[in-house]
């Protein structure tokens, strides 16, 4: 009996393979994955997305405090120079955080998907002269010298495409992340208090104006991933659920009322956006996580 069959009763019954029983799966070459990831590493570190630039320009237009205006002008000038000269927006070119949506009708040929992504990070950070910041062990601290391994989250989805989102994440903002297992009775007010506490604690350390990613639900490990995923959503795109969209707006107003301002010099622009991602959880749980991006809210996306 072959691998693609199941013995039952009188004889083997073929198992369906591929979409709608089609035995042909779409093949993607590992080298194509590597090439795409390498290009994203360089572009994401040197060119800020249009939605983030637009938010920064809007903040500059609405900012009344002269020092904050000058700081935002400097930030926007840095964005322009980085794009024009193809140099990093920030000296901390970050950990390669990667979100993968792998279609169930896709087969990677020529190597494993994880190895292909790591090779892309290796090439991108080497060819792009990007700072290598990964250490092989958290306590012995020896640098891997190529910014690998990538920190990859895999999701298997329907379809025959491969979506890769790369988010270089610097340590200044990453170190300001917080997670708390609230009690269900804490409710919405408990969530709001914790998010505001996390941002207030961060102060100017994550290089504001910031983007605040909030995860709610799941369990201890899933909620942190939700908060990180929230950071790659376009800044102009609120949560599709009106309840959470309203909560995002309320939290954004409260954070900007802190007066921390760009680079911590004061002003009305402490955050550009608050993004919430939520998922089901246990009846006795209310996990909440906060992950913060600096104003260099970098990411890139490719669909193969």
Coordinates of C-alpha atoms in Angstrom, one line a residue:
X1 CA 0.0 0.0 0.0
X2 CA 1.4 3.4 -1.0
X3 CA 1.7 6.4 1.2
X4 CA -1.1 8.2 -0.6
X5 CA -3.7 5.5 0.3
X6 CA -5.4 4.1 3.3
X7 CA -6.2 0.4 3.7
X8 CA -9.9 -0.2 4.7
X9 CA -11.9 -3.4 4.1
X10 CA -11.3 -4.9 0.7
X11 CA -8.6 -2.6 -0.6
X12 CA -6.8 0.7 -0.5
X13 CA -8.8 3.9 -0.7
X14 CA -6.9 6.8 -2.3
X15 CA -6.4 9.8 0.0
X16 CA -7.2 13.2 -1.5
X17 CA -4.1 15.3 -2.3
X18 CA -4.1 19.0 -3.1
X19 CA -7.0 21.3 -3.6
X20 CA -10.4 19.6 -4.1
X21 CA -8.7 16.3 -4.5
X22 CA -6.3 17.5 -7.2
X23 CA -3.1 15.5 -6.9
X24 CA -1.1 18.5 -8.2
X25 CA 0.2 21.0 -5.6
X26 CA 1.7 24.3 -6.4
X27 CA 5.5 24.2 -6.1
X28 CA 7.5 27.2 -4.9
X29 CA 11.3 27.1 -5.1
X30 CA 13.2 27.6 -1.8
X31 CA 15.5 29.9 -3.7
X32 CA 12.6 32.2 -4.6
X33 CA 11.7 32.4 -0.9
X34 CA 15.3 33.2 0.0
X35 CA 15.5 35.9 -2.6
X36 CA 12.3 37.6 -1.5
X37 CA 13.2 37.6 2.1
X38 CA 16.7 39.0 1.4
X39 CA 15.1 41.9 -0.6
X40 CA 12.6 42.6 2.2
X41 CA 15.3 42.7 4.8
X42 CA 17.1 45.5 3.0
X43 CA 14.0 47.4 1.8
X44 CA 12.2 47.3 5.2
X45 CA 15.3 48.6 7.0
X46 CA 15.8 51.5 4.5
X47 CA 12.3 52.5 3.4
X48 CA 9.5 53.4 5.8
X49 CA 6.1 52.4 4.6
X50 CA 3.8 55.1 3.2
X51 CA 1.2 54.7 5.9
X52 CA 3.7 55.4 8.6
X53 CA 5.2 58.4 6.8
X54 CA 1.7 59.8 6.3
X55 CA 1.0 59.5 10.0
X56 CA 4.3 61.3 10.8
X57 CA 3.5 64.1 8.4
X58 CA 0.0 64.5 9.8
X59 CA 1.4 64.6 13.4
X60 CA 3.9 67.3 12.3
X61 CA 1.1 69.3 10.8
X62 CA -1.0 69.1 14.0
X63 CA 1.7 69.4 16.6
X64 CA 1.7 72.8 18.3
X65 CA 4.8 72.5 20.4
X66 CA 7.9 73.9 18.6
X67 CA 10.3 71.4 20.0
X68 CA 8.1 68.5 19.0
X69 CA 7.7 70.1 15.5
X70 CA 11.5 70.2 15.2
X71 CA 11.8 66.6 16.3
X72 CA 9.3 65.4 13.8
X73 CA 11.0 67.4 11.1
X74 CA 14.3 65.6 12.0
X75 CA 12.5 62.2 11.9
X76 CA 11.0 62.9 8.5
X77 CA 14.4 64.1 7.2
X78 CA 15.9 60.9 8.4
X79 CA 13.2 58.9 6.5
X80 CA 13.9 60.9 3.3
X81 CA 17.7 60.4 3.5
X82 CA 17.4 56.7 4.3
X83 CA 15.2 56.1 1.3
X84 CA 17.2 58.2 -1.1
X85 CA 20.6 56.8 -0.1
X86 CA 19.3 53.3 0.6
X87 CA 20.8 53.3 4.1
X88 CA 19.2 52.0 7.4
X89 CA 16.6 54.2 9.1
X90 CA 18.1 53.2 12.4
X91 CA 21.4 51.7 13.5
X92 CA 19.4 48.9 15.3
X93 CA 18.3 46.9 12.2
X94 CA 16.5 44.5 14.5
X95 CA 15.6 40.9 14.9
X96 CA 14.0 39.4 11.8
X97 CA 10.5 38.7 13.0
X98 CA 8.7 36.7 10.3
X99 CA 5.0 35.8 10.0
X100 CA 4.3 33.0 7.5
X101 CA 1.0 32.0 6.0
X102 CA 1.6 28.8 4.2
X103 CA -1.2 27.6 1.9
X104 CA -2.1 23.9 2.4
X105 CA -1.7 23.3 -1.4
X106 CA 1.9 24.6 -1.5
X107 CA 5.0 22.6 -1.6
X108 CA 8.5 24.0 -1.0
X109 CA 11.0 22.5 -3.3
X110 CA 14.8 22.7 -3.0
X111 CA 15.0 22.9 0.8
X112 CA 13.0 23.5 3.9
X113 CA 10.9 26.7 4.3
X114 CA 12.6 27.6 7.6
X115 CA 16.1 27.2 6.1
X116 CA 15.1 29.3 3.0
X117 CA 13.9 32.1 5.3
X118 CA 17.1 32.0 7.4
X119 CA 19.2 32.1 4.3
X120 CA 17.3 35.1 3.1
X121 CA 17.9 36.9 6.4
X122 CA 21.6 35.9 6.1
X123 CA 21.9 37.3 2.6
X124 CA 19.9 40.4 3.2
X125 CA 21.7 41.5 6.4
X126 CA 25.1 40.7 4.8
X127 CA 24.5 42.2 1.3
X128 CA 22.7 45.2 2.8
X129 CA 25.4 45.9 5.3
X130 CA 22.8 45.8 8.1
X131 CA 23.9 45.4 11.7
X132 CA 23.8 41.8 12.9
X133 CA 22.3 41.7 16.4
X134 CA 21.4 38.1 17.1
X135 CA 23.3 36.1 19.7
X136 CA 23.2 32.3 19.7
X137 CA 22.5 31.9 23.4
X138 CA 20.8 34.4 25.7
X139 CA 23.4 34.1 28.5
X140 CA 26.7 33.2 26.7
X141 CA 26.0 36.0 24.2
X142 CA 28.1 35.0 21.2
X143 CA 26.9 36.8 18.1
X144 CA 25.8 34.6 15.2
X145 CA 27.3 37.2 12.8
X146 CA 24.5 37.0 10.2
X147 CA 21.4 38.0 12.2
X148 CA 20.0 34.5 12.1
X149 CA 18.0 32.7 13.2
X150 CA 14.8 34.5 12.1
X151 CA 12.0 34.4 14.7
X152 CA 9.3 32.7 12.6
X153 CA 5.6 32.2 13.3
X154 CA 4.0 29.7 11.0
X155 CA 0.3 29.5 10.1
X156 CA -1.2 26.9 7.7
X157 CA -4.1 28.4 5.7
X158 CA -6.2 27.3 2.8
X159 CA -5.1 28.1 -0.8
X160 CA -2.0 27.8 -2.9
X161 CA 0.0 30.9 -2.0
X162 CA 2.7 31.7 0.5
X163 CA 2.6 35.0 2.3
X164 CA 5.6 36.2 4.2
X165 CA 5.6 39.3 6.4
X166 CA 9.0 40.5 7.7
X167 CA 9.2 42.9 10.7
X168 CA 12.7 44.0 11.8
X169 CA 12.3 44.7 15.5
X170 CA 14.8 46.7 17.4
X171 CA 15.6 46.1 21.1
X172 CA 14.8 49.5 22.4
X173 CA 11.1 49.1 21.7
X174 CA 11.0 45.3 22.2
X175 CA 12.4 45.7 25.7
X176 CA 9.4 47.8 26.7
X177 CA 6.9 44.9 26.1
X178 CA 4.7 43.7 28.9
X179 CA 2.4 40.8 29.5
X180 CA -0.1 40.2 32.3
X181 CA -2.6 37.5 33.1
X182 CA -5.6 39.5 34.2
X183 CA -8.7 38.1 35.9
X184 CA -11.9 38.1 33.8
X185 CA -13.5 40.3 36.4
X186 CA -10.9 43.0 35.6
X187 CA -12.8 43.5 32.3
X188 CA -12.3 46.3 29.8
X189 CA -11.2 48.8 32.5
X190 CA -8.5 46.3 33.7
X191 CA -7.2 46.0 30.1
X192 CA -7.1 49.8 29.6
X193 CA -5.3 50.3 32.9
X194 CA -2.7 47.7 32.0
X195 CA -2.1 49.1 28.5
X196 CA -1.7 52.6 29.8
X197 CA 0.6 51.4 32.6
X198 CA 2.8 49.7 30.1
X199 CA 3.1 52.8 27.9
X200 CA 3.6 55.1 30.8
X201 CA 6.3 52.8 32.1
X202 CA 8.0 52.8 28.7
X203 CA 8.2 56.6 28.6
X204 CA 10.6 57.9 26.0
X205 CA 12.7 54.6 25.8
X206 CA 11.0 53.2 22.7
X207 CA 11.6 56.4 20.7
X208 CA 8.2 57.9 20.3
X209 CA 6.0 58.6 18.5
X210 CA 5.2 54.9 18.9
X211 CA 2.8 52.3 17.6
X212 CA 1.3 50.2 20.4
X213 CA 0.3 46.6 19.6
X214 CA -2.1 45.0 22.1
X215 CA -3.0 41.3 22.2
X216 CA -6.1 40.2 24.2
X217 CA -7.1 36.6 24.7
X218 CA -5.6 33.2 23.9
X219 CA -3.2 32.0 26.5
X220 CA 0.2 33.0 27.8
X221 CA 2.2 32.4 24.6
X222 CA -0.5 33.3 22.0
X223 CA -1.3 36.7 23.5
X224 CA 2.3 37.9 23.0
X225 CA 2.1 36.8 19.4
X226 CA -1.1 38.7 18.9
X227 CA 0.5 41.9 20.2
X228 CA 3.4 41.5 17.8
X229 CA 1.1 40.8 14.9
X230 CA -0.9 43.9 15.7
X231 CA 2.2 46.0 14.8
X232 CA 2.2 45.0 11.1
X233 CA -1.3 46.1 10.4
X234 CA -1.5 49.3 8.3
X235 CA -1.8 52.3 10.5
X236 CA -4.9 53.5 8.6
X237 CA -6.7 50.2 9.2
X238 CA -8.7 50.0 12.5
X239 CA -9.8 46.7 14.0
X240 CA -12.7 45.4 11.9
X241 CA -14.8 44.9 15.1
X242 CA -16.3 48.3 16.0
X243 CA -16.1 47.5 19.7
X244 CA -12.3 47.1 19.5
X245 CA -11.9 49.9 17.0
X246 CA -13.5 52.3 19.5
X247 CA -11.2 50.9 22.2
X248 CA -8.2 51.5 20.0
X249 CA -9.3 55.2 19.6
X250 CA -9.9 55.6 23.3
X251 CA -6.5 54.3 24.2
X252 CA -4.7 56.4 21.6
X253 CA -6.3 59.6 22.9
X254 CA -5.3 58.6 26.5
X255 CA -1.7 57.8 25.5
X256 CA -1.3 61.1 23.6
X257 CA -2.6 62.9 26.6
X258 CA 0.5 61.8 28.5
X259 CA 2.4 64.6 26.9
X260 CA 5.6 62.4 26.4
X261 CA 5.8 63.6 22.8
X262 CA 8.3 62.9 20.0
X263 CA 11.6 61.5 21.4
X264 CA 10.3 62.3 24.9
X265 CA 10.7 66.1 24.5
X266 CA 7.0 66.8 25.1
X267 CA 4.1 67.4 22.8
X268 CA 0.8 65.9 21.8
X269 CA 2.2 63.1 19.6
X270 CA 3.3 60.2 21.8
X271 CA 1.7 57.5 19.7
X272 CA 0.7 57.2 16.0
X273 CA -1.7 54.3 16.5
X274 CA -3.0 51.7 18.9
X275 CA -3.8 48.3 17.3
X276 CA -5.6 45.5 19.1
X277 CA -5.8 41.9 18.0
X278 CA -8.0 39.5 19.9
X279 CA -8.8 35.8 20.0
X280 CA -10.9 33.3 22.1
X281 CA -9.6 32.4 25.6
X282 CA -10.5 30.2 28.6
X283 CA -13.4 31.1 30.8
X284 CA -11.0 31.8 33.7
X285 CA -8.4 33.8 31.7
X286 CA -7.9 37.3 30.4
X287 CA -4.4 37.5 29.1
X288 CA -3.2 40.9 27.8
X289 CA 0.1 41.8 26.1
X290 CA 1.6 45.0 24.9
X291 CA 4.3 45.2 22.3
X292 CA 5.6 48.6 21.2
X293 CA 7.2 49.8 17.9
X294 CA 9.3 53.0 17.7
X295 CA 8.4 55.5 15.0
X296 CA 10.5 53.4 12.6
X297 CA 7.6 50.9 12.4
X298 CA 9.3 48.7 9.8
X299 CA 7.8 45.8 7.9
X300 CA 7.6 44.3 4.5
X301 CA 5.3 41.8 2.8
X302 CA 5.4 39.4 -0.1
X303 CA 3.0 36.9 -1.6
X304 CA 4.5 34.1 -3.7

